Each structure stands twice: as C-alpha cells, then as structure tokens.
C-alpha angles and dihedrals in degrees: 000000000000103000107207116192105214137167121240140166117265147075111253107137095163092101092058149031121246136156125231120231123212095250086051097262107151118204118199113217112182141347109255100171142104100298081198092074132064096283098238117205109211116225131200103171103280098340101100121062122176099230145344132224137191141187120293090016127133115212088242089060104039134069117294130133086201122037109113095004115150087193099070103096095155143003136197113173089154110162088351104154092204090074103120118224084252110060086161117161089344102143093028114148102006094148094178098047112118115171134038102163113148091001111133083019112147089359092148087177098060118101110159131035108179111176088337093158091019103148104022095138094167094046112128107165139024106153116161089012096144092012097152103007082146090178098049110125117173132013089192144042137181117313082343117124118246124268089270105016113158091003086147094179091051114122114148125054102150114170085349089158106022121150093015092146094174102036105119101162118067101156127152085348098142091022118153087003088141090169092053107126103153118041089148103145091010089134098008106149092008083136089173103052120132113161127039100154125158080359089137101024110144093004091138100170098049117122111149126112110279123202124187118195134240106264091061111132102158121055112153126149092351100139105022115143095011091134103168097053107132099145126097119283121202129186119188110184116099086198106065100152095184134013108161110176101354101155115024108230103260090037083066102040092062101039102120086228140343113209101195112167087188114106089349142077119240121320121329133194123281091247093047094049095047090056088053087044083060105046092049093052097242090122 
C-alpha cells in the first residue's frame, strides 16, 4: 500500500514522539505508527514544527520523523502552519518517495531548504513544491547538495519555485536530474534571485521554456550539458556578472532560441547570440 505523508487538523500525538516546550511548542521527533496507513501529520496553529535543528547537527543525528525512511512513498505538507523555518535534509534518502507535488506549497514559514530531497533516486515529480514560499531563502549552502541534487527519476518540476519572492540562492538545485524534461515555471516571480549556477548541469533530458528572472547575477555553468534543450530560454537580467559555461557547446547550438537583454537589444538570432556567447566567454 501507497503510504502518503499529509497534514490535517487535529491533535492526535499517539502515532509519534515529540517533546513539549515551555511556551507550548510541540516538536515532533520521529513517526511511530503503522507505516501501512496514510502517515497523518497532526496539526494545533503554529504549535507543532516537524523538526528542529541546531548548529553543528547532521540530519542522522538530529531530530527528523522522516530522513532515511523507506517508508516515505508520497508527501503533501501543502499550507501546513507547523512547517518550521529548517527543513534541512527532511525527505533524504527516501529512496522510495515518488511524488512531492504540492509538498512545501503555501508554507509561508520555510526559509531554507538544504538537500531537502538529496538522495531521492526514485522521485518523479515535485511541481508546485515551494510554489508561494514566499520566505524561502536559500536551496543551498556551503559544500551542501542542492534541493534536488542527483535525483536521477525526476521529471517534472513544473512552477517548483514559483512565487519565491526572497530566494536568492538557487545553486546546484536540479543537478544531476538527467531525466528532467519540464522545469516551465519552475522561477517564475522569484523576483530576488541572484544565483542559479550549475541549477540545470547535467539535466540531459531537459527541453521546457526557462525563464530566469531579472536580479540574476550568477549563471555559470546553469545549463551545461543540457544536450536536448530545444525549448525557448529567456533571461531576463540585464546584470549577469558571470556566466562561464552557461550553455555546452552542443546544449546551445540546438536551443530552439536564447532571449539575453544583457549586452544586447531585443532578441537576436540563435547564430548571432552564440557568437556572442562565445566572445563574452559563457560558452
């Protein structure tokens, strides 16, 4: 049986333990229920968080219901007000999780989201996962994977990070993703975002319209390898400072068009703007 991991209202704690604060925060440590059942996540206003992190921790040590769980087939936290601000590492290795559509969707709370799905080998879909996290700040940190990195099944990501209006790190996030084919949406109105380096390397399967917005300053390496990229790319940011090897060779030439304001006026041809490609370094 499908075991689905979703939020609800109520405030049955029998299925987990958690530990009580002195203010009435609950934190809820780890799943002890029937794994054979729909894995309900019990919800009181803000009260209850998923887990808790603090400095110096890994996520096998700390406190997390769901890191290396086989268990976990599918999740669904969408607009649950327990999400705490780290959801660092939560669904890693979850080798048997499918689906994440929806899962993080309307979680106003979460800022960081650090490998949250590193090591979900058998991951096929997670459109809309962050739509409208509207706090999330960063999908990366230091030597850390991306959000999705080497999640090799993955092939939908529609809107993933739509509506992200302070994200500003999108590095390494669909790294690896070789079976990526629709990332459209996927930073639409993340008005903030400043770094998506290396966000598509290796995605090899990837062909959607790609937009990336206008406060983009790092693209290197973003689209390398991506060698069966054929749909419209648009970049929007008229401040790329560095964009080293944003498109391989044989990714570029193929890209149906590149629409880059930078340097530029309006849209130019696919020739024209691979010369310039060229000439500037970003191939």
């Amino acid at each position: 049986m499908s075991r689905k991991i979703i939020f609800y209202t109520g405030e049955d704690l029998s299925d987990w333990r958690y530990s009580t604060a002195a203010n009435g925060q609950i934190t809820l440590f780890e799943y002890t229920g029937n794994y054979s059942k729909t894995i309900k996540v019990p919800s009181n206003g803000d009260k209850y968080v998923v887990n808790t992190y603090t400095s110096g921790t890994t996520p096998s040590t700390a406190n997390t219901p769901f890191y290396n769980n086989p268990s976990v087939v599918s999740v669904d936290l969408r607009n649950a007000p327990f999400v705490s601000n780290n959801m660092y590492s939560t669904f890693s290795n979850c080798r048997n999780l499918i689906t994440a559509d929806n899962c993080f969707k309307g979680c106003t709370n979460l800022t960081n989201a650090w490998e949250c799905f590193w090591g979900c080998t058998n991951l096929t879909s997670a459109a809309y996962c962050f739509d409208g996290c509207s706090n999330l700040l960063e999908l990366r940190v230091f030597e850390d994977a991306g959000v999705f990195y080497n999640c090799t099944n993955l092939v939908n990501a529609f809107s993933c990070f739509n509506g992200c209006t302070k994200l500003y790190n999108a590095t390494e996030c669909f790294k690896e993703c070789i079976n990526l084919v629709d990332a459209t949406n996927c930073f639409t109105n993340c008005t903030t975002l400043q770094n998506v380096a290396y966000s598509f390397q290796g995605c090899t399967n990837l062909n959607s319209p790609i937009q990336i917005p206008s406060a983009v300053r790092v693209m290197t390496g973003t689209f390398m390898g991506c060698t069966n990229l054929y749909s419209d790319i648009t970049i929007l940011s008229a401040e790329v400072q560095d964009a080293g090897s944003c498109f391989s060779r044989d990714s570029y030439t193929q890209t149906t068009n590149v629409y880059i304001p930078f340097n530029y006026t309006g849209t130019t041809t696919r020739t024209n703007t691979f010369n310039s490609f060229v000439t500037a370094g970003y191939i």
